[in-house]
Amino acid sequence: MVDELARTLHWRSDLLALLVEEPLDKRALEERVDASRSTVDRGIRDLEAVGLVERTNGGYAATVSGRLAAESRAAHVAELDGVDRAGPLLDLLADDGDLGREMLAGVEVERAEPPSPAAPLDRLKDVIRRSDRYLGMSAMDTGTGFGQFFHDQVVEEGLDLSFVFTREMAGHLESNLGDKIPPMKQAGFEMGVVDHLPFGLGVGFADDWAVAVVLVYGPSSRLAGILFNENRAAVEWATGLFDRYSARAETVPP
C-alpha cells in the first residue's frame, strides 16, 4: 500500500495539489492542468483508490489524508531541492556529522569560488550586522579581520554574542585579539571551549527575523561555502545544536 501511495503521489501530485486548494469538477481540472478528460479521469481514479481524493458536491476534493500527503510530498521535494543545490558542500561534511534535514528546505547557498570567493563571508558579515543576538560555533578562522569585526560589533554596536570554539580556535582568537577580549567580555561576550565541532554554525536574531548559518570547510581547512536558511525549522535546529555544544563547553573565565 505504501508503494502504491508513493507512486500515485509521484504521478498525480499536480491534480492533488489543486484539490487541496479547493473542490473542483473534472472540467475545471482539465483546464487547470491542460490535460485531456481521459487523463484527468485516470488521475482521479488513482487518487480515489488510495484514499487521497473524494467526491463532493463541488466535484472532487482532497481528503484529510490527501492534504497531509500533499504537504508531506512538498516538504520532501523542498528537502531534495536543498540537497541538489547544496550537494557539493554537503559532501565535504563528515558522514557522522550533526547537520539536520531541517537545514535543507529553503536553503540558500554561497560558495567561496571565483569570481566572488569572498561572497559567503561578506553575506555572513551582513547577517551579523543585522543581528541583535548571535550564537556561533567555530573550529577554524573564518577569514582575515573577523576577530576585529566581532570586537567592533560587540563593543561599539552592542551585539549580544555567544560563541563555542575548539581549543585550537580559542587559542588563535586570544593570540590575535589579546587585550581586546576583556572589553568584549565586559560588554557581554560569552565564550566556551570544546575539543571538537562538526562544522561552523551561526544563528542570528533580530526583532522579526532569524537565520541559521552553516559554514563548510574543504581541503586545507579553507572555507568552501556557507549555507543560509531563514525557515523557522532551520533556526530551531541550529539553536538546539548550539545549546547542546554550549552545555558541554568549558567556560572561559573573564
PDB file of C-alpha atoms in Angstrom, residues 13-251:
ATOM      1  CA  SER A  13       0.737  15.349  -7.411  1.00  0.00           C
ATOM      2  CA  ASP A  14      -0.388  18.154  -9.743  1.00  0.00           C
ATOM      3  CA  LEU A  15      -4.029  17.081  -9.533  1.00  0.00           C
ATOM      4  CA  LEU A  16      -3.874  16.527  -5.793  1.00  0.00           C
ATOM      5  CA  ALA A  17      -2.317  19.943  -5.181  1.00  0.00           C
ATOM      6  CA  LEU A  18      -5.230  21.617  -6.973  1.00  0.00           C
ATOM      7  CA  LEU A  19      -7.799  19.648  -4.993  1.00  0.00           C
ATOM      8  CA  VAL A  20      -6.110  20.546  -1.713  1.00  0.00           C
ATOM      9  CA  GLU A  21      -6.763  24.202  -2.505  1.00  0.00           C
ATOM     10  CA  GLU A  22     -10.468  23.813  -3.348  1.00  0.00           C
ATOM     11  CA  PRO A  23     -13.047  21.313  -4.671  1.00  0.00           C
ATOM     12  CA  LEU A  24     -13.089  21.174  -8.481  1.00  0.00           C
ATOM     13  CA  ASP A  25     -15.056  19.292 -11.109  1.00  0.00           C
ATOM     14  CA  LYS A  26     -13.378  17.454 -13.960  1.00  0.00           C
ATOM     15  CA  ARG A  27     -13.887  20.236 -16.487  1.00  0.00           C
ATOM     16  CA  ALA A  28     -12.115  22.721 -14.210  1.00  0.00           C
ATOM     17  CA  LEU A  29      -9.317  20.227 -13.625  1.00  0.00           C
ATOM     18  CA  GLU A  30      -8.859  19.743 -17.379  1.00  0.00           C
ATOM     19  CA  GLU A  31      -8.397  23.500 -17.776  1.00  0.00           C
ATOM     20  CA  ARG A  32      -6.065  23.871 -14.804  1.00  0.00           C
ATOM     21  CA  VAL A  33      -3.668  21.070 -15.752  1.00  0.00           C
ATOM     22  CA  ASP A  34      -4.103  21.416 -19.522  1.00  0.00           C
ATOM     23  CA  ALA A  35      -4.862  17.712 -19.907  1.00  0.00           C
ATOM     24  CA  SER A  36      -7.468  15.602 -21.666  1.00  0.00           C
ATOM     25  CA  ARG A  37     -10.605  14.320 -19.943  1.00  0.00           C
ATOM     26  CA  SER A  38      -9.268  10.750 -20.065  1.00  0.00           C
ATOM     27  CA  THR A  39      -6.041  11.800 -18.324  1.00  0.00           C
ATOM     28  CA  VAL A  40      -7.980  13.608 -15.596  1.00  0.00           C
ATOM     29  CA  ASP A  41     -10.315  10.599 -15.213  1.00  0.00           C
ATOM     30  CA  ARG A  42      -7.365   8.261 -14.681  1.00  0.00           C
ATOM     31  CA  GLY A  43      -5.769  10.655 -12.236  1.00  0.00           C
ATOM     32  CA  ILE A  44      -8.931  10.985 -10.162  1.00  0.00           C
ATOM     33  CA  ARG A  45      -9.426   7.209 -10.112  1.00  0.00           C
ATOM     34  CA  ASP A  46      -5.846   6.685  -8.962  1.00  0.00           C
ATOM     35  CA  LEU A  47      -6.181   9.252  -6.179  1.00  0.00           C
ATOM     36  CA  GLU A  48      -9.532   7.854  -5.060  1.00  0.00           C
ATOM     37  CA  ALA A  49      -8.112   4.326  -4.987  1.00  0.00           C
ATOM     38  CA  VAL A  50      -5.555   5.280  -2.314  1.00  0.00           C
ATOM     39  CA  GLY A  51      -7.954   7.463  -0.346  1.00  0.00           C
ATOM     40  CA  LEU A  52      -6.470  10.843  -1.184  1.00  0.00           C
ATOM     41  CA  VAL A  53      -9.489  12.280  -3.017  1.00  0.00           C
ATOM     42  CA  GLU A  54     -13.252  12.007  -2.546  1.00  0.00           C
ATOM     43  CA  ARG A  55     -16.340  13.112  -4.441  1.00  0.00           C
ATOM     44  CA  THR A  56     -18.141  16.181  -3.018  1.00  0.00           C
ATOM     45  CA  ASN A  57     -20.971  18.493  -4.023  1.00  0.00           C
ATOM     46  CA  GLY A  58     -18.396  20.744  -5.669  1.00  0.00           C
ATOM     47  CA  GLY A  59     -16.840  17.938  -7.686  1.00  0.00           C
ATOM     48  CA  TYR A  60     -13.742  16.358  -6.115  1.00  0.00           C
ATOM     49  CA  ALA A  61     -11.718  17.381  -3.080  1.00  0.00           C
ATOM     50  CA  ALA A  62      -8.674  16.160  -1.192  1.00  0.00           C
ATOM     51  CA  THR A  63      -9.378  14.105   1.909  1.00  0.00           C
ATOM     52  CA  VAL A  64      -7.559  14.847   5.159  1.00  0.00           C
ATOM     53  CA  SER A  65      -5.138  12.093   4.179  1.00  0.00           C
ATOM     54  CA  GLY A  66      -4.752  13.709   0.780  1.00  0.00           C
ATOM     55  CA  ARG A  67      -3.928  17.099   2.257  1.00  0.00           C
ATOM     56  CA  LEU A  68      -1.358  15.617   4.626  1.00  0.00           C
ATOM     57  CA  ALA A  69       0.153  13.500   1.858  1.00  0.00           C
ATOM     58  CA  ALA A  70       0.457  16.563  -0.379  1.00  0.00           C
ATOM     59  CA  GLU A  71       2.143  18.525   2.421  1.00  0.00           C
ATOM     60  CA  SER A  72       4.495  15.625   3.119  1.00  0.00           C
ATOM     61  CA  ARG A  73       5.487  15.376  -0.536  1.00  0.00           C
ATOM     62  CA  ALA A  74       6.008  19.135  -0.816  1.00  0.00           C
ATOM     63  CA  ALA A  75       8.312  19.066   2.219  1.00  0.00           C
ATOM     64  CA  HIS A  76      10.194  16.104   0.780  1.00  0.00           C
ATOM     65  CA  VAL A  77      10.641  17.828  -2.583  1.00  0.00           C
ATOM     66  CA  ALA A  78      11.853  21.001  -0.836  1.00  0.00           C
ATOM     67  CA  GLU A  79      14.452  18.989   1.085  1.00  0.00           C
ATOM     68  CA  LEU A  80      15.618  17.244  -2.089  1.00  0.00           C
ATOM     69  CA  ASP A  81      15.909  20.620  -3.791  1.00  0.00           C
ATOM     70  CA  GLY A  82      18.150  21.707  -0.917  1.00  0.00           C
ATOM     71  CA  VAL A  83      20.274  18.580  -1.316  1.00  0.00           C
ATOM     72  CA  ASP A  84      20.605  19.303  -5.038  1.00  0.00           C
ATOM     73  CA  ARG A  85      21.699  22.919  -4.518  1.00  0.00           C
ATOM     74  CA  ALA A  86      23.952  22.321  -1.516  1.00  0.00           C
ATOM     75  CA  GLY A  87      25.268  18.894  -2.570  1.00  0.00           C
ATOM     76  CA  PRO A  88      28.897  19.883  -3.296  1.00  0.00           C
ATOM     77  CA  LEU A  89      29.152  21.445   0.171  1.00  0.00           C
ATOM     78  CA  LEU A  90      27.269  18.661   1.951  1.00  0.00           C
ATOM     79  CA  ASP A  91      29.733  16.122   0.552  1.00  0.00           C
ATOM     80  CA  LEU A  92      32.555  17.902   2.392  1.00  0.00           C
ATOM     81  CA  LEU A  93      30.959  17.241   5.790  1.00  0.00           C
ATOM     82  CA  ALA A  94      31.802  14.209   7.901  1.00  0.00           C
ATOM     83  CA  ASP A  95      29.488  11.231   7.420  1.00  0.00           C
ATOM     84  CA  ASP A  96      28.696  11.213  11.136  1.00  0.00           C
ATOM     85  CA  GLY A  97      28.101  14.958  11.306  1.00  0.00           C
ATOM     86  CA  ASP A  98      25.240  16.689  13.057  1.00  0.00           C
ATOM     87  CA  LEU A  99      23.728  18.510  10.085  1.00  0.00           C
ATOM     88  CA  GLY A 100      19.945  18.273  10.316  1.00  0.00           C
ATOM     89  CA  ARG A 101      17.493  17.840   7.464  1.00  0.00           C
ATOM     90  CA  GLU A 102      15.816  20.989   8.765  1.00  0.00           C
ATOM     91  CA  MET A 103      18.629  22.962   7.146  1.00  0.00           C
ATOM     92  CA  LEU A 104      17.762  21.720   3.649  1.00  0.00           C
ATOM     93  CA  ALA A 105      14.310  23.076   2.746  1.00  0.00           C
ATOM     94  CA  GLY A 106      14.688  26.693   1.685  1.00  0.00           C
ATOM     95  CA  VAL A 107      18.480  26.714   1.980  1.00  0.00           C
ATOM     96  CA  GLU A 108      20.455  29.402   0.162  1.00  0.00           C
ATOM     97  CA  VAL A 109      23.992  28.513  -0.859  1.00  0.00           C
ATOM     98  CA  GLU A 110      27.002  30.817  -1.152  1.00  0.00           C
ATOM     99  CA  ARG A 111      30.170  29.153  -2.476  1.00  0.00           C
ATOM    100  CA  ALA A 112      33.651  30.554  -1.918  1.00  0.00           C
ATOM    101  CA  GLU A 113      34.770  30.302  -5.519  1.00  0.00           C
ATOM    102  CA  PRO A 114      35.628  32.600  -8.441  1.00  0.00           C
ATOM    103  CA  PRO A 115      34.620  35.129  -9.457  1.00  0.00           C
ATOM    104  CA  SER A 116      33.491  36.066  -5.908  1.00  0.00           C
ATOM    105  CA  PRO A 117      35.349  33.917  -3.353  1.00  0.00           C
ATOM    106  CA  ALA A 118      34.640  36.459  -0.596  1.00  0.00           C
ATOM    107  CA  ALA A 119      30.861  36.487  -1.199  1.00  0.00           C
ATOM    108  CA  PRO A 120      29.989  33.965   1.568  1.00  0.00           C
ATOM    109  CA  LEU A 121      31.869  35.905   4.251  1.00  0.00           C
ATOM    110  CA  ASP A 122      30.502  39.223   3.007  1.00  0.00           C
ATOM    111  CA  ARG A 123      26.983  37.865   3.376  1.00  0.00           C
ATOM    112  CA  LEU A 124      27.825  36.436   6.803  1.00  0.00           C
ATOM    113  CA  LYS A 125      29.000  39.859   7.943  1.00  0.00           C
ATOM    114  CA  ASP A 126      25.721  41.343   6.712  1.00  0.00           C
ATOM    115  CA  VAL A 127      23.834  38.734   8.766  1.00  0.00           C
ATOM    116  CA  ILE A 128      25.819  39.590  11.890  1.00  0.00           C
ATOM    117  CA  ARG A 129      25.367  43.339  11.390  1.00  0.00           C
ATOM    118  CA  ARG A 130      21.622  42.814  11.147  1.00  0.00           C
ATOM    119  CA  SER A 131      21.518  40.657  14.292  1.00  0.00           C
ATOM    120  CA  ASP A 132      20.826  41.880  17.816  1.00  0.00           C
ATOM    121  CA  ARG A 133      21.914  38.488  19.145  1.00  0.00           C
ATOM    122  CA  TYR A 134      24.250  35.986  17.510  1.00  0.00           C
ATOM    123  CA  LEU A 135      25.168  32.454  18.525  1.00  0.00           C
ATOM    124  CA  GLY A 136      28.204  30.877  16.898  1.00  0.00           C
ATOM    125  CA  MET A 137      30.395  27.792  16.781  1.00  0.00           C
ATOM    126  CA  SER A 138      33.807  27.850  15.150  1.00  0.00           C
ATOM    127  CA  ALA A 139      36.650  25.396  14.711  1.00  0.00           C
ATOM    128  CA  MET A 140      38.557  27.426  12.124  1.00  0.00           C
ATOM    129  CA  ASP A 141      39.459  31.004  11.339  1.00  0.00           C
ATOM    130  CA  THR A 142      36.630  32.355   9.174  1.00  0.00           C
ATOM    131  CA  GLY A 143      38.741  34.982   7.498  1.00  0.00           C
ATOM    132  CA  THR A 144      41.134  37.846   7.965  1.00  0.00           C
ATOM    133  CA  GLY A 145      39.690  40.575  10.157  1.00  0.00           C
ATOM    134  CA  PHE A 146      36.774  38.597  11.588  1.00  0.00           C
ATOM    135  CA  GLY A 147      38.090  38.831  15.149  1.00  0.00           C
ATOM    136  CA  GLN A 148      38.271  42.608  14.895  1.00  0.00           C
ATOM    137  CA  PHE A 149      34.872  42.631  13.223  1.00  0.00           C
ATOM    138  CA  PHE A 150      33.308  40.778  16.156  1.00  0.00           C
ATOM    139  CA  HIS A 151      35.060  43.098  18.615  1.00  0.00           C
ATOM    140  CA  ASP A 152      33.577  46.142  16.896  1.00  0.00           C
ATOM    141  CA  GLN A 153      30.099  44.615  16.718  1.00  0.00           C
ATOM    142  CA  VAL A 154      30.111  43.753  20.427  1.00  0.00           C
ATOM    143  CA  VAL A 155      31.862  46.787  21.908  1.00  0.00           C
ATOM    144  CA  GLU A 156      30.654  49.501  19.543  1.00  0.00           C
ATOM    145  CA  GLU A 157      27.332  48.186  18.186  1.00  0.00           C
ATOM    146  CA  GLY A 158      26.043  46.301  21.246  1.00  0.00           C
ATOM    147  CA  LEU A 159      25.793  42.843  19.670  1.00  0.00           C
ATOM    148  CA  ASP A 160      24.847  40.125  22.171  1.00  0.00           C
ATOM    149  CA  LEU A 161      27.419  37.484  21.174  1.00  0.00           C
ATOM    150  CA  SER A 162      27.948  33.928  22.430  1.00  0.00           C
ATOM    151  CA  PHE A 163      30.462  31.521  20.884  1.00  0.00           C
ATOM    152  CA  VAL A 164      31.680  27.967  21.287  1.00  0.00           C
ATOM    153  CA  PHE A 165      35.199  27.384  19.951  1.00  0.00           C
ATOM    154  CA  THR A 166      37.523  24.434  19.677  1.00  0.00           C
ATOM    155  CA  ARG A 167      40.544  24.806  21.943  1.00  0.00           C
ATOM    156  CA  GLU A 168      42.753  25.475  18.938  1.00  0.00           C
ATOM    157  CA  MET A 169      40.466  28.204  17.637  1.00  0.00           C
ATOM    158  CA  ALA A 170      40.100  29.771  21.091  1.00  0.00           C
ATOM    159  CA  GLY A 171      43.889  29.975  21.363  1.00  0.00           C
ATOM    160  CA  HIS A 172      44.078  31.505  17.887  1.00  0.00           C
ATOM    161  CA  LEU A 173      41.472  34.118  18.827  1.00  0.00           C
ATOM    162  CA  GLU A 174      43.191  35.035  22.083  1.00  0.00           C
ATOM    163  CA  SER A 175      46.586  35.398  20.408  1.00  0.00           C
ATOM    164  CA  ASN A 176      45.126  37.637  17.690  1.00  0.00           C
ATOM    165  CA  LEU A 177      42.813  39.821  19.782  1.00  0.00           C
ATOM    166  CA  GLY A 178      44.791  39.864  23.024  1.00  0.00           C
ATOM    167  CA  ASP A 179      43.726  42.775  25.214  1.00  0.00           C
ATOM    168  CA  LYS A 180      40.624  43.378  23.092  1.00  0.00           C
ATOM    169  CA  ILE A 181      38.891  40.329  24.575  1.00  0.00           C
ATOM    170  CA  PRO A 182      38.343  41.727  28.117  1.00  0.00           C
ATOM    171  CA  PRO A 183      36.309  44.724  26.823  1.00  0.00           C
ATOM    172  CA  MET A 184      34.251  42.278  24.755  1.00  0.00           C
ATOM    173  CA  LYS A 185      33.521  40.155  27.825  1.00  0.00           C
ATOM    174  CA  GLN A 186      32.643  43.260  29.818  1.00  0.00           C
ATOM    175  CA  ALA A 187      30.122  44.055  27.080  1.00  0.00           C
ATOM    176  CA  GLY A 188      28.567  40.597  27.474  1.00  0.00           C
ATOM    177  CA  PHE A 189      30.563  38.371  25.108  1.00  0.00           C
ATOM    178  CA  GLU A 190      30.384  34.746  26.289  1.00  0.00           C
ATOM    179  CA  MET A 191      32.884  32.141  25.159  1.00  0.00           C
ATOM    180  CA  GLY A 192      33.061  28.384  25.713  1.00  0.00           C
ATOM    181  CA  VAL A 193      35.552  25.751  24.585  1.00  0.00           C
ATOM    182  CA  VAL A 194      35.123  22.144  23.417  1.00  0.00           C
ATOM    183  CA  ASP A 195      37.505  19.608  21.910  1.00  0.00           C
ATOM    184  CA  HIS A 196      35.633  19.097  18.629  1.00  0.00           C
ATOM    185  CA  LEU A 197      32.974  20.739  16.475  1.00  0.00           C
ATOM    186  CA  PRO A 198      31.342  19.177  13.373  1.00  0.00           C
ATOM    187  CA  PHE A 199      31.274  22.419  11.358  1.00  0.00           C
ATOM    188  CA  GLY A 200      30.912  26.145  11.784  1.00  0.00           C
ATOM    189  CA  LEU A 201      27.485  27.346  12.896  1.00  0.00           C
ATOM    190  CA  GLY A 202      25.691  30.623  13.379  1.00  0.00           C
ATOM    191  CA  VAL A 203      22.235  31.742  14.439  1.00  0.00           C
ATOM    192  CA  GLY A 204      21.312  35.400  14.081  1.00  0.00           C
ATOM    193  CA  PHE A 205      18.305  37.012  15.733  1.00  0.00           C
ATOM    194  CA  ALA A 206      16.620  40.393  15.352  1.00  0.00           C
ATOM    195  CA  ASP A 207      13.119  41.600  16.281  1.00  0.00           C
ATOM    196  CA  ASP A 208      11.167  39.981  13.453  1.00  0.00           C
ATOM    197  CA  TRP A 209      13.850  37.905  11.775  1.00  0.00           C
ATOM    198  CA  ALA A 210      16.182  34.983  12.386  1.00  0.00           C
ATOM    199  CA  VAL A 211      18.582  32.963  10.263  1.00  0.00           C
ATOM    200  CA  ALA A 212      20.578  29.752  10.592  1.00  0.00           C
ATOM    201  CA  VAL A 213      24.078  29.560   9.133  1.00  0.00           C
ATOM    202  CA  VAL A 214      26.347  26.572   8.479  1.00  0.00           C
ATOM    203  CA  LEU A 215      29.971  27.125   7.456  1.00  0.00           C
ATOM    204  CA  VAL A 216      31.564  24.310   5.450  1.00  0.00           C
ATOM    205  CA  TYR A 217      35.305  23.853   5.059  1.00  0.00           C
ATOM    206  CA  GLY A 218      37.177  21.959   2.393  1.00  0.00           C
ATOM    207  CA  PRO A 219      40.737  20.720   1.941  1.00  0.00           C
ATOM    208  CA  SER A 220      43.430  22.616   3.851  1.00  0.00           C
ATOM    209  CA  SER A 221      40.699  23.965   6.149  1.00  0.00           C
ATOM    210  CA  ARG A 222      39.701  26.591   3.599  1.00  0.00           C
ATOM    211  CA  LEU A 223      36.144  27.882   3.619  1.00  0.00           C
ATOM    212  CA  ALA A 224      34.246  26.136   0.814  1.00  0.00           C
ATOM    213  CA  GLY A 225      30.930  27.881   1.306  1.00  0.00           C
ATOM    214  CA  ILE A 226      28.135  28.861   3.658  1.00  0.00           C
ATOM    215  CA  LEU A 227      24.525  27.698   3.911  1.00  0.00           C
ATOM    216  CA  PHE A 228      21.883  30.240   4.963  1.00  0.00           C
ATOM    217  CA  ASN A 229      18.303  29.414   5.931  1.00  0.00           C
ATOM    218  CA  GLU A 230      15.630  31.685   7.410  1.00  0.00           C
ATOM    219  CA  ASN A 231      12.988  28.969   7.847  1.00  0.00           C
ATOM    220  CA  ARG A 232      11.816  28.505  11.430  1.00  0.00           C
ATOM    221  CA  ALA A 233      12.646  24.793  11.443  1.00  0.00           C
ATOM    222  CA  ALA A 234      16.240  25.519  10.423  1.00  0.00           C
ATOM    223  CA  VAL A 235      16.624  28.226  13.066  1.00  0.00           C
ATOM    224  CA  GLU A 236      15.211  25.944  15.771  1.00  0.00           C
ATOM    225  CA  TRP A 237      17.536  23.116  14.717  1.00  0.00           C
ATOM    226  CA  ALA A 238      20.600  25.386  14.709  1.00  0.00           C
ATOM    227  CA  THR A 239      19.685  26.900  18.077  1.00  0.00           C
ATOM    228  CA  GLY A 240      19.243  23.435  19.560  1.00  0.00           C
ATOM    229  CA  LEU A 241      22.618  22.299  18.226  1.00  0.00           C
ATOM    230  CA  PHE A 242      24.333  25.371  19.652  1.00  0.00           C
ATOM    231  CA  ASP A 243      22.669  24.785  23.025  1.00  0.00           C
ATOM    232  CA  ARG A 244      23.890  21.175  23.007  1.00  0.00           C
ATOM    233  CA  TYR A 245      27.521  22.105  22.452  1.00  0.00           C
ATOM    234  CA  SER A 246      27.308  25.138  24.715  1.00  0.00           C
ATOM    235  CA  ALA A 247      26.025  22.972  27.576  1.00  0.00           C
ATOM    236  CA  ARG A 248      29.086  20.722  27.378  1.00  0.00           C
ATOM    237  CA  ALA A 249      31.581  23.543  26.757  1.00  0.00           C
ATOM    238  CA  GLU A 250      34.167  24.663  29.294  1.00  0.00           C
ATOM    239  CA  THR A 251      33.540  28.308  30.110  1.00  0.00           C
TER     240      THR A 251
END
